[in-house]
């Protein structure tokens, strides 16, 4: 199984993001609203016995619920090319704390530490040879975007099946926050 840990989003918020995403940016492959998520930890291909360990470790994790606010947009780039367009998150120490606890729990299960800095985001589109001018206009137009705060009452272990058009993400287990 290919696994990752993420927050899902309320439907009202998905629809708001989908509305923003209805923009013409040649080279953008928009993520379908049912796939929006905020990744806390990408795990990757996992044998069954380890998936069980991961589930136990995540079940034992205790953290408080909180609220978070999506705000601003930005892009990731690799080798000078834009690869993803995303919605950002207002600074949120409780989110960082939760992500940290998940990272620690997964390392105890034997996973290699995640080397990349946690940059919370919701990917709106993946980009191939995007028309940069259109991308810049989109970012400028939506940089001051600010969503309603959303309650975070659980986090989720997802499995992902890679597809040609879009991947299929299946919530496998939801872990409640106190
Ligand atoms: O949350 P986003 O959309 O940025 O790109 C994948 C997606 O990220 C990322 O994990 C999330 C859920 O699939 N992902 C896929 N392969 C990855 C890898 N090898 C990866 N992240 C890190 N390393």
mmCIF file with all atom_site columns, C-alpha atoms and ligand atoms in Angstrom:
data_model
loop_
_atom_site.group_PDB
_atom_site.id
_atom_site.type_symbol
_atom_site.label_atom_id
_atom_site.label_alt_id
_atom_site.label_comp_id
_atom_site.label_asym_id
_atom_site.label_entity_id
_atom_site.label_seq_id
_atom_site.pdbx_PDB_ins_code
_atom_site.Cartn_x
_atom_site.Cartn_y
_atom_site.Cartn_z
_atom_site.occupancy
_atom_site.B_iso_or_equiv
_atom_site.pdbx_formal_charge
_atom_site.auth_seq_id
_atom_site.auth_comp_id
_atom_site.auth_asym_id
_atom_site.auth_atom_id
_atom_site.pdbx_PDB_model_num
ATOM   1   C CA  . UNK A 1 1   ? 0.000   0.000  0.000   1.00 0.00 ? 1   UNK A CA  1
ATOM   2   C CA  . UNK A 1 2   ? 1.097   3.528  -0.725  1.00 0.00 ? 2   UNK A CA  1
ATOM   3   C CA  . UNK A 1 3   ? 0.266   5.549  2.388   1.00 0.00 ? 3   UNK A CA  1
ATOM   4   C CA  . UNK A 1 4   ? 0.266   9.100  3.647   1.00 0.00 ? 4   UNK A CA  1
ATOM   5   C CA  . UNK A 1 5   ? -1.075  10.940 6.691   1.00 0.00 ? 5   UNK A CA  1
ATOM   6   C CA  . UNK A 1 6   ? -3.138  14.055 6.047   1.00 0.00 ? 6   UNK A CA  1
ATOM   7   C CA  . UNK A 1 7   ? -5.959  16.303 7.131   1.00 0.00 ? 7   UNK A CA  1
ATOM   8   C CA  . UNK A 1 8   ? -9.071  16.214 5.032   1.00 0.00 ? 8   UNK A CA  1
ATOM   9   C CA  . UNK A 1 9   ? -11.077 19.381 4.443   1.00 0.00 ? 9   UNK A CA  1
ATOM   10  C CA  . UNK A 1 10  ? -14.744 20.186 4.996   1.00 0.00 ? 10  UNK A CA  1
ATOM   11  C CA  . UNK A 1 11  ? -16.796 20.183 1.801   1.00 0.00 ? 11  UNK A CA  1
ATOM   12  C CA  . UNK A 1 12  ? -17.690 23.858 2.104   1.00 0.00 ? 12  UNK A CA  1
ATOM   13  C CA  . UNK A 1 13  ? -13.999 24.673 2.010   1.00 0.00 ? 13  UNK A CA  1
ATOM   14  C CA  . UNK A 1 14  ? -13.327 22.271 -0.862  1.00 0.00 ? 14  UNK A CA  1
ATOM   15  C CA  . UNK A 1 15  ? -15.985 24.048 -2.880  1.00 0.00 ? 15  UNK A CA  1
ATOM   16  C CA  . UNK A 1 16  ? -14.461 27.445 -2.115  1.00 0.00 ? 16  UNK A CA  1
ATOM   17  C CA  . UNK A 1 17  ? -11.066 26.223 -3.287  1.00 0.00 ? 17  UNK A CA  1
ATOM   18  C CA  . UNK A 1 18  ? -12.560 24.583 -6.371  1.00 0.00 ? 18  UNK A CA  1
ATOM   19  C CA  . UNK A 1 19  ? -14.171 27.903 -7.221  1.00 0.00 ? 19  UNK A CA  1
ATOM   20  C CA  . UNK A 1 20  ? -10.788 29.651 -7.058  1.00 0.00 ? 20  UNK A CA  1
ATOM   21  C CA  . UNK A 1 21  ? -9.251  26.860 -9.078  1.00 0.00 ? 21  UNK A CA  1
ATOM   22  C CA  . UNK A 1 22  ? -11.648 27.361 -11.971 1.00 0.00 ? 22  UNK A CA  1
ATOM   23  C CA  . UNK A 1 23  ? -9.015  29.509 -13.654 1.00 0.00 ? 23  UNK A CA  1
ATOM   24  C CA  . UNK A 1 24  ? -7.388  29.105 -17.016 1.00 0.00 ? 24  UNK A CA  1
ATOM   25  C CA  . UNK A 1 25  ? -3.725  28.354 -16.507 1.00 0.00 ? 25  UNK A CA  1
ATOM   26  C CA  . UNK A 1 26  ? -2.394  26.393 -19.481 1.00 0.00 ? 26  UNK A CA  1
ATOM   27  C CA  . UNK A 1 27  ? -0.218  23.554 -18.165 1.00 0.00 ? 27  UNK A CA  1
ATOM   28  C CA  . UNK A 1 28  ? -2.076  23.262 -14.839 1.00 0.00 ? 28  UNK A CA  1
ATOM   29  C CA  . UNK A 1 29  ? -3.591  19.898 -13.915 1.00 0.00 ? 29  UNK A CA  1
ATOM   30  C CA  . UNK A 1 30  ? -6.135  20.870 -11.292 1.00 0.00 ? 30  UNK A CA  1
ATOM   31  C CA  . UNK A 1 31  ? -6.605  18.520 -8.361  1.00 0.00 ? 31  UNK A CA  1
ATOM   32  C CA  . UNK A 1 32  ? -10.245 17.370 -8.171  1.00 0.00 ? 32  UNK A CA  1
ATOM   33  C CA  . UNK A 1 33  ? -11.947 18.741 -5.016  1.00 0.00 ? 33  UNK A CA  1
ATOM   34  C CA  . UNK A 1 34  ? -12.449 15.239 -3.576  1.00 0.00 ? 34  UNK A CA  1
ATOM   35  C CA  . UNK A 1 35  ? -8.642  14.884 -3.536  1.00 0.00 ? 35  UNK A CA  1
ATOM   36  C CA  . UNK A 1 36  ? -7.815  18.101 -1.659  1.00 0.00 ? 36  UNK A CA  1
ATOM   37  C CA  . UNK A 1 37  ? -5.890  17.355 1.531   1.00 0.00 ? 37  UNK A CA  1
ATOM   38  C CA  . UNK A 1 38  ? -3.149  18.757 3.730   1.00 0.00 ? 38  UNK A CA  1
ATOM   39  C CA  . UNK A 1 39  ? -0.314  16.237 3.908   1.00 0.00 ? 39  UNK A CA  1
ATOM   40  C CA  . UNK A 1 40  ? 1.230   15.801 7.354   1.00 0.00 ? 40  UNK A CA  1
ATOM   41  C CA  . UNK A 1 41  ? 3.577   12.976 6.362   1.00 0.00 ? 41  UNK A CA  1
ATOM   42  C CA  . UNK A 1 42  ? 4.131   11.093 3.128   1.00 0.00 ? 42  UNK A CA  1
ATOM   43  C CA  . UNK A 1 43  ? 4.915   7.448  3.978   1.00 0.00 ? 43  UNK A CA  1
ATOM   44  C CA  . UNK A 1 44  ? 5.028   5.736  0.591   1.00 0.00 ? 44  UNK A CA  1
ATOM   45  C CA  . UNK A 1 45  ? 4.895   2.081  -0.347  1.00 0.00 ? 45  UNK A CA  1
ATOM   46  C CA  . UNK A 1 46  ? 4.408   0.038  2.832   1.00 0.00 ? 46  UNK A CA  1
ATOM   47  C CA  . UNK A 1 47  ? 4.198   -3.705 3.470   1.00 0.00 ? 47  UNK A CA  1
ATOM   48  C CA  . UNK A 1 48  ? 1.147   -4.907 5.446   1.00 0.00 ? 48  UNK A CA  1
ATOM   49  C CA  . UNK A 1 49  ? 2.997   -5.671 8.678   1.00 0.00 ? 49  UNK A CA  1
ATOM   50  C CA  . UNK A 1 50  ? 4.409   -2.164 8.803   1.00 0.00 ? 50  UNK A CA  1
ATOM   51  C CA  . UNK A 1 51  ? 1.027   -0.607 7.980   1.00 0.00 ? 51  UNK A CA  1
ATOM   52  C CA  . UNK A 1 52  ? -0.271  -2.345 11.100  1.00 0.00 ? 52  UNK A CA  1
ATOM   53  C CA  . UNK A 1 53  ? 2.549   -0.911 13.219  1.00 0.00 ? 53  UNK A CA  1
ATOM   54  C CA  . UNK A 1 54  ? 1.863   2.508  11.774  1.00 0.00 ? 54  UNK A CA  1
ATOM   55  C CA  . UNK A 1 55  ? -1.828  2.209  12.587  1.00 0.00 ? 55  UNK A CA  1
ATOM   56  C CA  . UNK A 1 56  ? -1.026  1.203  16.194  1.00 0.00 ? 56  UNK A CA  1
ATOM   57  C CA  . UNK A 1 57  ? 1.418   4.064  16.611  1.00 0.00 ? 57  UNK A CA  1
ATOM   58  C CA  . UNK A 1 58  ? -1.018  6.622  15.204  1.00 0.00 ? 58  UNK A CA  1
ATOM   59  C CA  . UNK A 1 59  ? -3.858  5.247  17.353  1.00 0.00 ? 59  UNK A CA  1
ATOM   60  C CA  . UNK A 1 60  ? -1.737  5.745  20.471  1.00 0.00 ? 60  UNK A CA  1
ATOM   61  C CA  . UNK A 1 61  ? -0.943  9.355  19.604  1.00 0.00 ? 61  UNK A CA  1
ATOM   62  C CA  . UNK A 1 62  ? -2.666  11.938 21.816  1.00 0.00 ? 62  UNK A CA  1
ATOM   63  C CA  . UNK A 1 63  ? -3.104  15.522 20.676  1.00 0.00 ? 63  UNK A CA  1
ATOM   64  C CA  . UNK A 1 64  ? -5.702  18.222 21.019  1.00 0.00 ? 64  UNK A CA  1
ATOM   65  C CA  . UNK A 1 65  ? -8.071  19.390 18.318  1.00 0.00 ? 65  UNK A CA  1
ATOM   66  C CA  . UNK A 1 66  ? -7.594  22.917 17.012  1.00 0.00 ? 66  UNK A CA  1
ATOM   67  C CA  . UNK A 1 67  ? -8.635  25.164 14.181  1.00 0.00 ? 67  UNK A CA  1
ATOM   68  C CA  . UNK A 1 68  ? -6.651  26.198 11.166  1.00 0.00 ? 68  UNK A CA  1
ATOM   69  C CA  . UNK A 1 69  ? -7.041  28.777 8.466   1.00 0.00 ? 69  UNK A CA  1
ATOM   70  C CA  . UNK A 1 70  ? -6.052  28.374 4.840   1.00 0.00 ? 70  UNK A CA  1
ATOM   71  C CA  . UNK A 1 71  ? -4.591  31.576 3.492   1.00 0.00 ? 71  UNK A CA  1
ATOM   72  C CA  . UNK A 1 72  ? -2.467  32.763 0.612   1.00 0.00 ? 72  UNK A CA  1
ATOM   73  C CA  . UNK A 1 73  ? -1.260  30.864 -2.408  1.00 0.00 ? 73  UNK A CA  1
ATOM   74  C CA  . UNK A 1 74  ? 2.204   29.879 -3.540  1.00 0.00 ? 74  UNK A CA  1
ATOM   75  C CA  . UNK A 1 75  ? 4.152   27.583 -5.812  1.00 0.00 ? 75  UNK A CA  1
ATOM   76  C CA  . UNK A 1 76  ? 6.809   24.916 -5.555  1.00 0.00 ? 76  UNK A CA  1
ATOM   77  C CA  . UNK A 1 77  ? 9.520   24.737 -8.184  1.00 0.00 ? 77  UNK A CA  1
ATOM   78  C CA  . UNK A 1 78  ? 12.209  22.234 -9.064  1.00 0.00 ? 78  UNK A CA  1
ATOM   79  C CA  . UNK A 1 79  ? 15.151  23.010 -11.307 1.00 0.00 ? 79  UNK A CA  1
ATOM   80  C CA  . UNK A 1 80  ? 13.695  26.402 -12.173 1.00 0.00 ? 80  UNK A CA  1
ATOM   81  C CA  . UNK A 1 81  ? 10.325  24.956 -13.249 1.00 0.00 ? 81  UNK A CA  1
ATOM   82  C CA  . UNK A 1 82  ? 7.094   25.429 -11.321 1.00 0.00 ? 82  UNK A CA  1
ATOM   83  C CA  . UNK A 1 83  ? 5.737   22.049 -10.283 1.00 0.00 ? 83  UNK A CA  1
ATOM   84  C CA  . UNK A 1 84  ? 2.804   22.769 -7.974  1.00 0.00 ? 84  UNK A CA  1
ATOM   85  C CA  . UNK A 1 85  ? 0.358   25.525 -7.115  1.00 0.00 ? 85  UNK A CA  1
ATOM   86  C CA  . UNK A 1 86  ? -0.949  25.456 -3.554  1.00 0.00 ? 86  UNK A CA  1
ATOM   87  C CA  . UNK A 1 87  ? -3.024  27.139 -0.919  1.00 0.00 ? 87  UNK A CA  1
ATOM   88  C CA  . UNK A 1 88  ? -1.069  27.986 2.208   1.00 0.00 ? 88  UNK A CA  1
ATOM   89  C CA  . UNK A 1 89  ? -1.920  27.855 5.897   1.00 0.00 ? 89  UNK A CA  1
ATOM   90  C CA  . UNK A 1 90  ? -1.713  30.613 8.509   1.00 0.00 ? 90  UNK A CA  1
ATOM   91  C CA  . UNK A 1 91  ? 1.058   30.027 11.031  1.00 0.00 ? 91  UNK A CA  1
ATOM   92  C CA  . UNK A 1 92  ? -0.246  27.412 13.421  1.00 0.00 ? 92  UNK A CA  1
ATOM   93  C CA  . UNK A 1 93  ? 1.856   26.011 16.297  1.00 0.00 ? 93  UNK A CA  1
ATOM   94  C CA  . UNK A 1 94  ? -0.792  23.354 17.073  1.00 0.00 ? 94  UNK A CA  1
ATOM   95  C CA  . UNK A 1 95  ? -0.553  22.033 13.534  1.00 0.00 ? 95  UNK A CA  1
ATOM   96  C CA  . UNK A 1 96  ? 3.244   21.964 13.799  1.00 0.00 ? 96  UNK A CA  1
ATOM   97  C CA  . UNK A 1 97  ? 2.923   20.138 17.114  1.00 0.00 ? 97  UNK A CA  1
ATOM   98  C CA  . UNK A 1 98  ? 0.614   17.503 15.619  1.00 0.00 ? 98  UNK A CA  1
ATOM   99  C CA  . UNK A 1 99  ? 2.910   17.030 12.631  1.00 0.00 ? 99  UNK A CA  1
ATOM   100 C CA  . UNK A 1 100 ? 5.867   16.649 14.983  1.00 0.00 ? 100 UNK A CA  1
ATOM   101 C CA  . UNK A 1 101 ? 4.102   13.990 17.031  1.00 0.00 ? 101 UNK A CA  1
ATOM   102 C CA  . UNK A 1 102 ? 3.214   12.058 13.883  1.00 0.00 ? 102 UNK A CA  1
ATOM   103 C CA  . UNK A 1 103 ? 6.806   12.280 12.654  1.00 0.00 ? 103 UNK A CA  1
ATOM   104 C CA  . UNK A 1 104 ? 8.108   10.954 15.982  1.00 0.00 ? 104 UNK A CA  1
ATOM   105 C CA  . UNK A 1 105 ? 5.543   8.139  16.058  1.00 0.00 ? 105 UNK A CA  1
ATOM   106 C CA  . UNK A 1 106 ? 6.451   7.068  12.520  1.00 0.00 ? 106 UNK A CA  1
ATOM   107 C CA  . UNK A 1 107 ? 10.178  7.143  13.197  1.00 0.00 ? 107 UNK A CA  1
ATOM   108 C CA  . UNK A 1 108 ? 9.561   4.839  16.161  1.00 0.00 ? 108 UNK A CA  1
ATOM   109 C CA  . UNK A 1 109 ? 7.946   2.455  13.652  1.00 0.00 ? 109 UNK A CA  1
ATOM   110 C CA  . UNK A 1 110 ? 11.228  2.390  11.755  1.00 0.00 ? 110 UNK A CA  1
ATOM   111 C CA  . UNK A 1 111 ? 10.567  4.964  9.044   1.00 0.00 ? 111 UNK A CA  1
ATOM   112 C CA  . UNK A 1 112 ? 13.471  7.117  7.912   1.00 0.00 ? 112 UNK A CA  1
ATOM   113 C CA  . UNK A 1 113 ? 13.185  10.703 9.170   1.00 0.00 ? 113 UNK A CA  1
ATOM   114 C CA  . UNK A 1 114 ? 11.546  13.157 6.767   1.00 0.00 ? 114 UNK A CA  1
ATOM   115 C CA  . UNK A 1 115 ? 14.381  15.478 5.754   1.00 0.00 ? 115 UNK A CA  1
ATOM   116 C CA  . UNK A 1 116 ? 12.262  18.158 4.165   1.00 0.00 ? 116 UNK A CA  1
ATOM   117 C CA  . UNK A 1 117 ? 10.953  21.033 6.230   1.00 0.00 ? 117 UNK A CA  1
ATOM   118 C CA  . UNK A 1 118 ? 7.216   20.825 6.924   1.00 0.00 ? 118 UNK A CA  1
ATOM   119 C CA  . UNK A 1 119 ? 5.538   23.367 4.658   1.00 0.00 ? 119 UNK A CA  1
ATOM   120 C CA  . UNK A 1 120 ? 1.823   22.941 5.235   1.00 0.00 ? 120 UNK A CA  1
ATOM   121 C CA  . UNK A 1 121 ? -0.178  23.391 2.040   1.00 0.00 ? 121 UNK A CA  1
ATOM   122 C CA  . UNK A 1 122 ? -3.105  22.097 0.020   1.00 0.00 ? 122 UNK A CA  1
ATOM   123 C CA  . UNK A 1 123 ? -2.069  21.359 -3.557  1.00 0.00 ? 123 UNK A CA  1
ATOM   124 C CA  . UNK A 1 124 ? -4.496  22.937 -6.010  1.00 0.00 ? 124 UNK A CA  1
ATOM   125 C CA  . UNK A 1 125 ? -2.745  21.977 -9.230  1.00 0.00 ? 125 UNK A CA  1
ATOM   126 C CA  . UNK A 1 126 ? 0.277   20.158 -10.530 1.00 0.00 ? 126 UNK A CA  1
ATOM   127 C CA  . UNK A 1 127 ? 2.108   22.016 -13.247 1.00 0.00 ? 127 UNK A CA  1
ATOM   128 C CA  . UNK A 1 128 ? 3.808   20.872 -16.439 1.00 0.00 ? 128 UNK A CA  1
ATOM   129 C CA  . UNK A 1 129 ? 5.316   23.540 -18.679 1.00 0.00 ? 129 UNK A CA  1
ATOM   130 C CA  . UNK A 1 130 ? 2.941   26.049 -17.231 1.00 0.00 ? 130 UNK A CA  1
ATOM   131 C CA  . UNK A 1 131 ? 2.484   29.476 -18.774 1.00 0.00 ? 131 UNK A CA  1
ATOM   132 C CA  . UNK A 1 132 ? 4.379   31.363 -16.055 1.00 0.00 ? 132 UNK A CA  1
ATOM   133 C CA  . UNK A 1 133 ? 2.653   34.693 -16.680 1.00 0.00 ? 133 UNK A CA  1
ATOM   134 C CA  . UNK A 1 134 ? -0.752  33.151 -15.981 1.00 0.00 ? 134 UNK A CA  1
ATOM   135 C CA  . UNK A 1 135 ? 0.600   31.484 -12.875 1.00 0.00 ? 135 UNK A CA  1
ATOM   136 C CA  . UNK A 1 136 ? 1.997   34.745 -11.554 1.00 0.00 ? 136 UNK A CA  1
ATOM   137 C CA  . UNK A 1 137 ? -1.344  36.476 -12.197 1.00 0.00 ? 137 UNK A CA  1
ATOM   138 C CA  . UNK A 1 138 ? -3.180  33.734 -10.316 1.00 0.00 ? 138 UNK A CA  1
ATOM   139 C CA  . UNK A 1 139 ? -0.833  34.009 -7.342  1.00 0.00 ? 139 UNK A CA  1
ATOM   140 C CA  . UNK A 1 140 ? -1.144  37.785 -7.298  1.00 0.00 ? 140 UNK A CA  1
ATOM   141 C CA  . UNK A 1 141 ? -4.925  37.647 -7.611  1.00 0.00 ? 141 UNK A CA  1
ATOM   142 C CA  . UNK A 1 142 ? -5.330  35.219 -4.710  1.00 0.00 ? 142 UNK A CA  1
ATOM   143 C CA  . UNK A 1 143 ? -2.464  36.019 -2.422  1.00 0.00 ? 143 UNK A CA  1
ATOM   144 C CA  . UNK A 1 144 ? -4.719  37.753 0.073   1.00 0.00 ? 144 UNK A CA  1
ATOM   145 C CA  . UNK A 1 145 ? -7.219  34.882 0.077   1.00 0.00 ? 145 UNK A CA  1
ATOM   146 C CA  . UNK A 1 146 ? -8.251  33.947 3.565   1.00 0.00 ? 146 UNK A CA  1
ATOM   147 C CA  . UNK A 1 147 ? -10.659 31.063 4.271   1.00 0.00 ? 147 UNK A CA  1
ATOM   148 C CA  . UNK A 1 148 ? -12.988 30.621 7.226   1.00 0.00 ? 148 UNK A CA  1
ATOM   149 C CA  . UNK A 1 149 ? -11.158 28.839 10.056  1.00 0.00 ? 149 UNK A CA  1
ATOM   150 C CA  . UNK A 1 150 ? -11.793 25.086 9.895   1.00 0.00 ? 150 UNK A CA  1
ATOM   151 C CA  . UNK A 1 151 ? -11.998 22.750 12.874  1.00 0.00 ? 151 UNK A CA  1
ATOM   152 C CA  . UNK A 1 152 ? -9.448  19.937 12.950  1.00 0.00 ? 152 UNK A CA  1
ATOM   153 C CA  . UNK A 1 153 ? -10.968 17.092 14.945  1.00 0.00 ? 153 UNK A CA  1
ATOM   154 C CA  . UNK A 1 154 ? -9.129  14.147 13.456  1.00 0.00 ? 154 UNK A CA  1
ATOM   155 C CA  . UNK A 1 155 ? -6.318  13.235 11.143  1.00 0.00 ? 155 UNK A CA  1
ATOM   156 C CA  . UNK A 1 156 ? -6.409  10.457 8.568   1.00 0.00 ? 156 UNK A CA  1
ATOM   157 C CA  . UNK A 1 157 ? -4.246  7.673  7.191   1.00 0.00 ? 157 UNK A CA  1
ATOM   158 C CA  . UNK A 1 158 ? -4.872  7.599  3.437   1.00 0.00 ? 158 UNK A CA  1
ATOM   159 C CA  . UNK A 1 159 ? -3.926  5.041  0.838   1.00 0.00 ? 159 UNK A CA  1
ATOM   160 C CA  . UNK A 1 160 ? -3.230  6.319  -2.617  1.00 0.00 ? 160 UNK A CA  1
ATOM   161 C CA  . UNK A 1 161 ? -3.573  4.601  -5.956  1.00 0.00 ? 161 UNK A CA  1
ATOM   162 C CA  . UNK A 1 162 ? -1.760  6.450  -8.650  1.00 0.00 ? 162 UNK A CA  1
ATOM   163 C CA  . UNK A 1 163 ? -3.859  7.067  -11.728 1.00 0.00 ? 163 UNK A CA  1
ATOM   164 C CA  . UNK A 1 164 ? -3.222  8.574  -15.129 1.00 0.00 ? 164 UNK A CA  1
ATOM   165 C CA  . UNK A 1 165 ? -5.617  11.468 -14.690 1.00 0.00 ? 165 UNK A CA  1
ATOM   166 C CA  . UNK A 1 166 ? -5.844  11.778 -10.920 1.00 0.00 ? 166 UNK A CA  1
ATOM   167 C CA  . UNK A 1 167 ? -4.813  9.541  -8.040  1.00 0.00 ? 167 UNK A CA  1
ATOM   168 C CA  . UNK A 1 168 ? -7.498  7.886  -5.957  1.00 0.00 ? 168 UNK A CA  1
ATOM   169 C CA  . UNK A 1 169 ? -7.101  8.618  -2.254  1.00 0.00 ? 169 UNK A CA  1
ATOM   170 C CA  . UNK A 1 170 ? -8.937  6.374  0.176   1.00 0.00 ? 170 UNK A CA  1
ATOM   171 C CA  . UNK A 1 171 ? -9.267  7.280  3.852   1.00 0.00 ? 171 UNK A CA  1
ATOM   172 C CA  . UNK A 1 172 ? -8.230  4.073  5.640   1.00 0.00 ? 172 UNK A CA  1
ATOM   173 C CA  . UNK A 1 173 ? -8.357  5.158  9.305   1.00 0.00 ? 173 UNK A CA  1
ATOM   174 C CA  . UNK A 1 174 ? -9.403  8.372  11.054  1.00 0.00 ? 174 UNK A CA  1
ATOM   175 C CA  . UNK A 1 175 ? -7.662  9.186  14.340  1.00 0.00 ? 175 UNK A CA  1
ATOM   176 C CA  . UNK A 1 176 ? -9.668  11.498 16.610  1.00 0.00 ? 176 UNK A CA  1
ATOM   177 C CA  . UNK A 1 177 ? -8.049  14.416 18.375  1.00 0.00 ? 177 UNK A CA  1
ATOM   178 C CA  . UNK A 1 178 ? -9.099  15.121 21.959  1.00 0.00 ? 178 UNK A CA  1
HETATM 179 O O1  . LIG B 2 .   ? 0.254   17.037 -0.368  1.00 0.00 ? 1   LIG B O1  1
HETATM 180 P P1  . LIG B 2 .   ? 0.837   17.132 -1.721  1.00 0.00 ? 1   LIG B P1  1
HETATM 181 O O2  . LIG B 2 .   ? -0.196  17.165 -2.810  1.00 0.00 ? 1   LIG B O2  1
HETATM 182 O O3  . LIG B 2 .   ? 1.864   18.223 -1.856  1.00 0.00 ? 1   LIG B O3  1
HETATM 183 O O4  . LIG B 2 .   ? 2.887   14.811 -3.991  1.00 0.00 ? 1   LIG B O4  1
HETATM 184 C C1  . LIG B 2 .   ? 2.272   13.910 -3.103  1.00 0.00 ? 1   LIG B C1  1
HETATM 185 C C2  . LIG B 2 .   ? 1.192   14.564 -2.290  1.00 0.00 ? 1   LIG B C2  1
HETATM 186 O O5  . LIG B 2 .   ? 1.687   15.804 -1.901  1.00 0.00 ? 1   LIG B O5  1
HETATM 187 C C3  . LIG B 2 .   ? 3.260   13.528 -2.032  1.00 0.00 ? 1   LIG B C3  1
HETATM 188 O O6  . LIG B 2 .   ? 2.438   13.004 -1.010  1.00 0.00 ? 1   LIG B O6  1
HETATM 189 C C4  . LIG B 2 .   ? 1.171   13.640 -1.061  1.00 0.00 ? 1   LIG B C4  1
HETATM 190 C C5  . LIG B 2 .   ? 0.093   12.597 -1.109  1.00 0.00 ? 1   LIG B C5  1
HETATM 191 O O7  . LIG B 2 .   ? 0.275   11.745 -2.209  1.00 0.00 ? 1   LIG B O7  1
HETATM 192 N N1  . LIG B 2 .   ? 4.262   12.580 -2.480  1.00 0.00 ? 1   LIG B N1  1
HETATM 193 C C6  . LIG B 2 .   ? 4.149   11.660 -3.454  1.00 0.00 ? 1   LIG B C6  1
HETATM 194 N N2  . LIG B 2 .   ? 5.299   10.983 -3.572  1.00 0.00 ? 1   LIG B N2  1
HETATM 195 C C7  . LIG B 2 .   ? 6.161   11.481 -2.664  1.00 0.00 ? 1   LIG B C7  1
HETATM 196 C C8  . LIG B 2 .   ? 7.497   11.206 -2.305  1.00 0.00 ? 1   LIG B C8  1
HETATM 197 N N3  . LIG B 2 .   ? 8.203   10.238 -2.902  1.00 0.00 ? 1   LIG B N3  1
HETATM 198 C C9  . LIG B 2 .   ? 5.498   12.517 -1.965  1.00 0.00 ? 1   LIG B C9  1
HETATM 199 N N4  . LIG B 2 .   ? 6.088   13.216 -0.991  1.00 0.00 ? 1   LIG B N4  1
HETATM 200 C C10 . LIG B 2 .   ? 7.354   12.902 -0.705  1.00 0.00 ? 1   LIG B C10 1
HETATM 201 N N5  . LIG B 2 .   ? 8.048   11.919 -1.317  1.00 0.00 ? 1   LIG B N5  1
#
